[in-house]
Structures are given as C-alpha cells and as structure tokens.
C-alpha cells in the first residue's frame, strides 16, 4: 500500500520534472512540495517498518510464552492426574487395610475367647486333679 503511494508520488515528481523541462520552471514549487512529501512518506515508511519489526518480535515472544505456559499447564495437569490416581490407590489400600484389621480383630477376639475357655478348662482340670 505504501509502495503504491510512493510510486504515485514518484510518478508525480517525475511527471512534474519532465513537464518542467518542456514548459519551463513554473512548477518548481510543486516539485519541491512533492519532493518534501516523498521524503516524509519515505521516513514514515521506515518508521512503520521499524514498528512492524518491533511488534513482530513482541508477537514471537508472546507466542513463545504461550507455548511455554501450555507446556507447563500440560505438565501440571499430568501431575494432578498422577496425584489423583495415587489418592485413589491409597483410598483403596486404606479400605483394604481397614477390612484386614477388622477381620484380624475378630480373629483375635475369637482366639481370646478360646484362650479364656481353655484356661478355665485347665483350671477346672487342675482343681479336679488336686482333689
């Protein structure tokens, strides 16, 4: 777009210069004005190119940061999934251990009752033996 404007300005300047050669120098102020506009447009183009390059660098830096954040987010999600799996495994293991503990307590209570019964039986037999 700017190149088109510059081309039009250059064309106008060249046309004015050619006309000056043919008709004389009556258009010199117009040529000077157009030359100043051309110089200003060229300066503006250079400034805009610099701004474009700076903005492009900012976009690339932002894209790199987005990629980095996505990777970090993916790692965090993976870690969260791993922790959730571990929590589930620990809950199952805890439930299994509680069940084992209950079963072992029942067995222990039964063994205590058998022990008490055997002890009483043994005392009874000792009492009979002593008599």
PDB file of C-alpha atoms in Angstrom:
ATOM      1  CA  UNK A   1       0.000   0.000   0.000  1.00  0.00           C
ATOM      2  CA  UNK A   2       2.737   2.427   0.976  1.00  0.00           C
ATOM      3  CA  UNK A   3       4.754   1.379  -2.056  1.00  0.00           C
ATOM      4  CA  UNK A   4       1.780   2.320  -4.228  1.00  0.00           C
ATOM      5  CA  UNK A   5       1.582   5.740  -2.600  1.00  0.00           C
ATOM      6  CA  UNK A   6       5.315   6.230  -3.026  1.00  0.00           C
ATOM      7  CA  UNK A   7       5.037   5.119  -6.641  1.00  0.00           C
ATOM      8  CA  UNK A   8       2.280   7.639  -7.232  1.00  0.00           C
ATOM      9  CA  UNK A   9       4.323  10.387  -5.587  1.00  0.00           C
ATOM     10  CA  UNK A  10       7.448   9.411  -7.530  1.00  0.00           C
ATOM     11  CA  UNK A  11       5.383   9.344 -10.725  1.00  0.00           C
ATOM     12  CA  UNK A  12       4.024  12.792  -9.948  1.00  0.00           C
ATOM     13  CA  UNK A  13       7.527  14.119  -9.246  1.00  0.00           C
ATOM     14  CA  UNK A  14       8.948  12.588 -12.406  1.00  0.00           C
ATOM     15  CA  UNK A  15       5.993  13.917 -14.362  1.00  0.00           C
ATOM     16  CA  UNK A  16       6.456  17.374 -12.874  1.00  0.00           C
ATOM     17  CA  UNK A  17      10.182  17.327 -13.622  1.00  0.00           C
ATOM     18  CA  UNK A  18       9.530  16.240 -17.214  1.00  0.00           C
ATOM     19  CA  UNK A  19       6.917  18.941 -17.611  1.00  0.00           C
ATOM     20  CA  UNK A  20       9.361  21.473 -16.148  1.00  0.00           C
ATOM     21  CA  UNK A  21      11.895  20.585 -18.804  1.00  0.00           C
ATOM     22  CA  UNK A  22       9.325  21.055 -21.531  1.00  0.00           C
ATOM     23  CA  UNK A  23       7.434  24.089 -20.192  1.00  0.00           C
ATOM     24  CA  UNK A  24       9.922  25.766 -18.009  1.00  0.00           C
ATOM     25  CA  UNK A  25      10.398  26.132 -14.288  1.00  0.00           C
ATOM     26  CA  UNK A  26       6.938  27.333 -13.309  1.00  0.00           C
ATOM     27  CA  UNK A  27       6.210  24.055 -11.486  1.00  0.00           C
ATOM     28  CA  UNK A  28       9.349  24.082  -9.341  1.00  0.00           C
ATOM     29  CA  UNK A  29       7.411  24.917  -6.128  1.00  0.00           C
ATOM     30  CA  UNK A  30       5.087  21.975  -6.832  1.00  0.00           C
ATOM     31  CA  UNK A  31       8.076  19.706  -7.442  1.00  0.00           C
ATOM     32  CA  UNK A  32       9.672  20.871  -4.213  1.00  0.00           C
ATOM     33  CA  UNK A  33       6.447  20.256  -2.296  1.00  0.00           C
ATOM     34  CA  UNK A  34       6.072  16.806  -3.812  1.00  0.00           C
ATOM     35  CA  UNK A  35       9.727  16.038  -3.031  1.00  0.00           C
ATOM     36  CA  UNK A  36       9.170  17.001   0.618  1.00  0.00           C
ATOM     37  CA  UNK A  37       6.057  14.803   0.722  1.00  0.00           C
ATOM     38  CA  UNK A  38       8.044  11.953  -0.833  1.00  0.00           C
ATOM     39  CA  UNK A  39      10.797  12.353   1.769  1.00  0.00           C
ATOM     40  CA  UNK A  40       8.217  12.478   4.574  1.00  0.00           C
ATOM     41  CA  UNK A  41       6.456   9.393   3.200  1.00  0.00           C
ATOM     42  CA  UNK A  42       9.797   7.544   2.953  1.00  0.00           C
ATOM     43  CA  UNK A  43      10.605   8.470   6.558  1.00  0.00           C
ATOM     44  CA  UNK A  44       7.160   7.312   7.666  1.00  0.00           C
ATOM     45  CA  UNK A  45       7.639   4.019   5.828  1.00  0.00           C
ATOM     46  CA  UNK A  46      10.962   3.461   7.571  1.00  0.00           C
ATOM     47  CA  UNK A  47       9.395   4.270  10.949  1.00  0.00           C
ATOM     48  CA  UNK A  48       6.491   1.897  10.259  1.00  0.00           C
ATOM     49  CA  UNK A  49       8.895  -0.869   9.185  1.00  0.00           C
ATOM     50  CA  UNK A  50      10.754  -0.438  12.465  1.00  0.00           C
ATOM     51  CA  UNK A  51       7.467  -0.542  14.373  1.00  0.00           C
ATOM     52  CA  UNK A  52       6.405  -3.638  12.443  1.00  0.00           C
ATOM     53  CA  UNK A  53       9.657  -5.417  13.273  1.00  0.00           C
ATOM     54  CA  UNK A  54       9.306  -4.493  16.941  1.00  0.00           C
ATOM     55  CA  UNK A  55       5.698  -5.678  17.016  1.00  0.00           C
ATOM     56  CA  UNK A  56       6.664  -8.902  15.249  1.00  0.00           C
ATOM     57  CA  UNK A  57       9.306  -9.552  17.917  1.00  0.00           C
ATOM     58  CA  UNK A  58       6.710  -8.927  20.620  1.00  0.00           C
ATOM     59  CA  UNK A  59       4.295 -11.348  18.928  1.00  0.00           C
ATOM     60  CA  UNK A  60       7.004 -14.011  18.690  1.00  0.00           C
ATOM     61  CA  UNK A  61       7.916 -13.511  22.352  1.00  0.00           C
ATOM     62  CA  UNK A  62       4.248 -13.737  23.344  1.00  0.00           C
ATOM     63  CA  UNK A  63       3.812 -16.898  21.244  1.00  0.00           C
ATOM     64  CA  UNK A  64       6.870 -18.444  22.904  1.00  0.00           C
ATOM     65  CA  UNK A  65       5.435 -17.589  26.321  1.00  0.00           C
ATOM     66  CA  UNK A  66       2.068 -19.107  25.366  1.00  0.00           C
ATOM     67  CA  UNK A  67       3.809 -22.301  24.226  1.00  0.00           C
ATOM     68  CA  UNK A  68       5.758 -22.404  27.485  1.00  0.00           C
ATOM     69  CA  UNK A  69       2.616 -21.844  29.552  1.00  0.00           C
ATOM     70  CA  UNK A  70       0.741 -24.546  27.630  1.00  0.00           C
ATOM     71  CA  UNK A  71       3.574 -26.986  28.277  1.00  0.00           C
ATOM     72  CA  UNK A  72       3.612 -26.061  31.966  1.00  0.00           C
ATOM     73  CA  UNK A  73      -0.174 -26.440  32.119  1.00  0.00           C
ATOM     74  CA  UNK A  74       0.074 -29.869  30.454  1.00  0.00           C
ATOM     75  CA  UNK A  75       2.736 -30.949  32.966  1.00  0.00           C
ATOM     76  CA  UNK A  76       0.615 -29.659  35.861  1.00  0.00           C
ATOM     77  CA  UNK A  77      -2.443 -31.493  34.548  1.00  0.00           C
ATOM     78  CA  UNK A  78      -0.408 -34.690  34.192  1.00  0.00           C
ATOM     79  CA  UNK A  79       0.912 -34.250  37.723  1.00  0.00           C
ATOM     80  CA  UNK A  80      -2.611 -33.605  39.036  1.00  0.00           C
ATOM     81  CA  UNK A  81      -3.856 -36.743  37.270  1.00  0.00           C
ATOM     82  CA  UNK A  82      -0.997 -38.749  38.771  1.00  0.00           C
ATOM     83  CA  UNK A  83      -1.796 -37.420  42.236  1.00  0.00           C
ATOM     84  CA  UNK A  84      -5.493 -38.192  41.786  1.00  0.00           C
ATOM     85  CA  UNK A  85      -4.595 -41.746  40.725  1.00  0.00           C
ATOM     86  CA  UNK A  86      -2.311 -42.090  43.744  1.00  0.00           C
ATOM     87  CA  UNK A  87      -5.049 -40.773  46.050  1.00  0.00           C
ATOM     88  CA  UNK A  88      -7.496 -43.311  44.613  1.00  0.00           C
ATOM     89  CA  UNK A  89      -4.962 -46.110  45.034  1.00  0.00           C
ATOM     90  CA  UNK A  90      -4.286 -45.037  48.631  1.00  0.00           C
ATOM     91  CA  UNK A  91      -8.012 -44.947  49.408  1.00  0.00           C
ATOM     92  CA  UNK A  92      -8.396 -48.494  48.076  1.00  0.00           C
ATOM     93  CA  UNK A  93      -5.343 -49.644  50.013  1.00  0.00           C
ATOM     94  CA  UNK A  94      -6.658 -47.949  53.161  1.00  0.00           C
ATOM     95  CA  UNK A  95     -10.032 -49.641  52.749  1.00  0.00           C
ATOM     96  CA  UNK A  96      -8.337 -52.999  52.240  1.00  0.00           C
ATOM     97  CA  UNK A  97      -6.200 -52.487  55.352  1.00  0.00           C
ATOM     98  CA  UNK A  98      -9.238 -51.474  57.409  1.00  0.00           C
ATOM     99  CA  UNK A  99     -11.047 -54.613  56.286  1.00  0.00           C
ATOM    100  CA  UNK A 100      -7.989 -56.722  57.133  1.00  0.00           C
ATOM    101  CA  UNK A 101      -7.781 -55.007  60.522  1.00  0.00           C
ATOM    102  CA  UNK A 102     -11.451 -55.731  61.262  1.00  0.00           C
ATOM    103  CA  UNK A 103     -11.041 -59.357  60.221  1.00  0.00           C
ATOM    104  CA  UNK A 104      -7.902 -59.736  62.358  1.00  0.00           C
ATOM    105  CA  UNK A 105      -9.645 -58.141  65.365  1.00  0.00           C
ATOM    106  CA  UNK A 106     -12.471 -60.645  65.024  1.00  0.00           C
ATOM    107  CA  UNK A 107      -9.962 -63.483  64.811  1.00  0.00           C
ATOM    108  CA  UNK A 108      -8.128 -62.098  67.854  1.00  0.00           C
ATOM    109  CA  UNK A 109     -11.375 -61.823  69.817  1.00  0.00           C
ATOM    110  CA  UNK A 110     -12.203 -65.427  68.899  1.00  0.00           C
ATOM    111  CA  UNK A 111      -8.741 -66.567  69.940  1.00  0.00           C
ATOM    112  CA  UNK A 112      -9.062 -64.656  73.229  1.00  0.00           C
ATOM    113  CA  UNK A 113     -12.375 -66.362  73.884  1.00  0.00           C
ATOM    114  CA  UNK A 114     -10.828 -69.752  73.076  1.00  0.00           C
ATOM    115  CA  UNK A 115      -7.883 -68.929  75.335  1.00  0.00           C
ATOM    116  CA  UNK A 116     -10.186 -67.925  78.175  1.00  0.00           C
ATOM    117  CA  UNK A 117     -12.250 -71.087  77.700  1.00  0.00           C
ATOM    118  CA  UNK A 118      -9.150 -73.272  77.612  1.00  0.00           C
ATOM    119  CA  UNK A 119      -7.711 -71.515  80.635  1.00  0.00           C
ATOM    120  CA  UNK A 120     -10.921 -72.079  82.594  1.00  0.00           C
ATOM    121  CA  UNK A 121     -10.978 -75.680  81.431  1.00  0.00           C
ATOM    122  CA  UNK A 122      -7.359 -76.105  82.516  1.00  0.00           C
ATOM    123  CA  UNK A 123      -8.094 -74.589  85.932  1.00  0.00           C
ATOM    124  CA  UNK A 124     -11.091 -76.852  86.283  1.00  0.00           C
ATOM    125  CA  UNK A 125      -8.965 -79.883  85.441  1.00  0.00           C
ATOM    126  CA  UNK A 126      -6.267 -78.769  87.934  1.00  0.00           C
ATOM    127  CA  UNK A 127      -8.911 -78.337  90.591  1.00  0.00           C
ATOM    128  CA  UNK A 128     -10.162 -81.878  89.887  1.00  0.00           C
ATOM    129  CA  UNK A 129      -6.647 -83.212  89.879  1.00  0.00           C
ATOM    130  CA  UNK A 130      -5.867 -81.549  93.199  1.00  0.00           C
ATOM    131  CA  UNK A 131      -8.959 -83.069  94.849  1.00  0.00           C
TER     132      UNK A 131
END
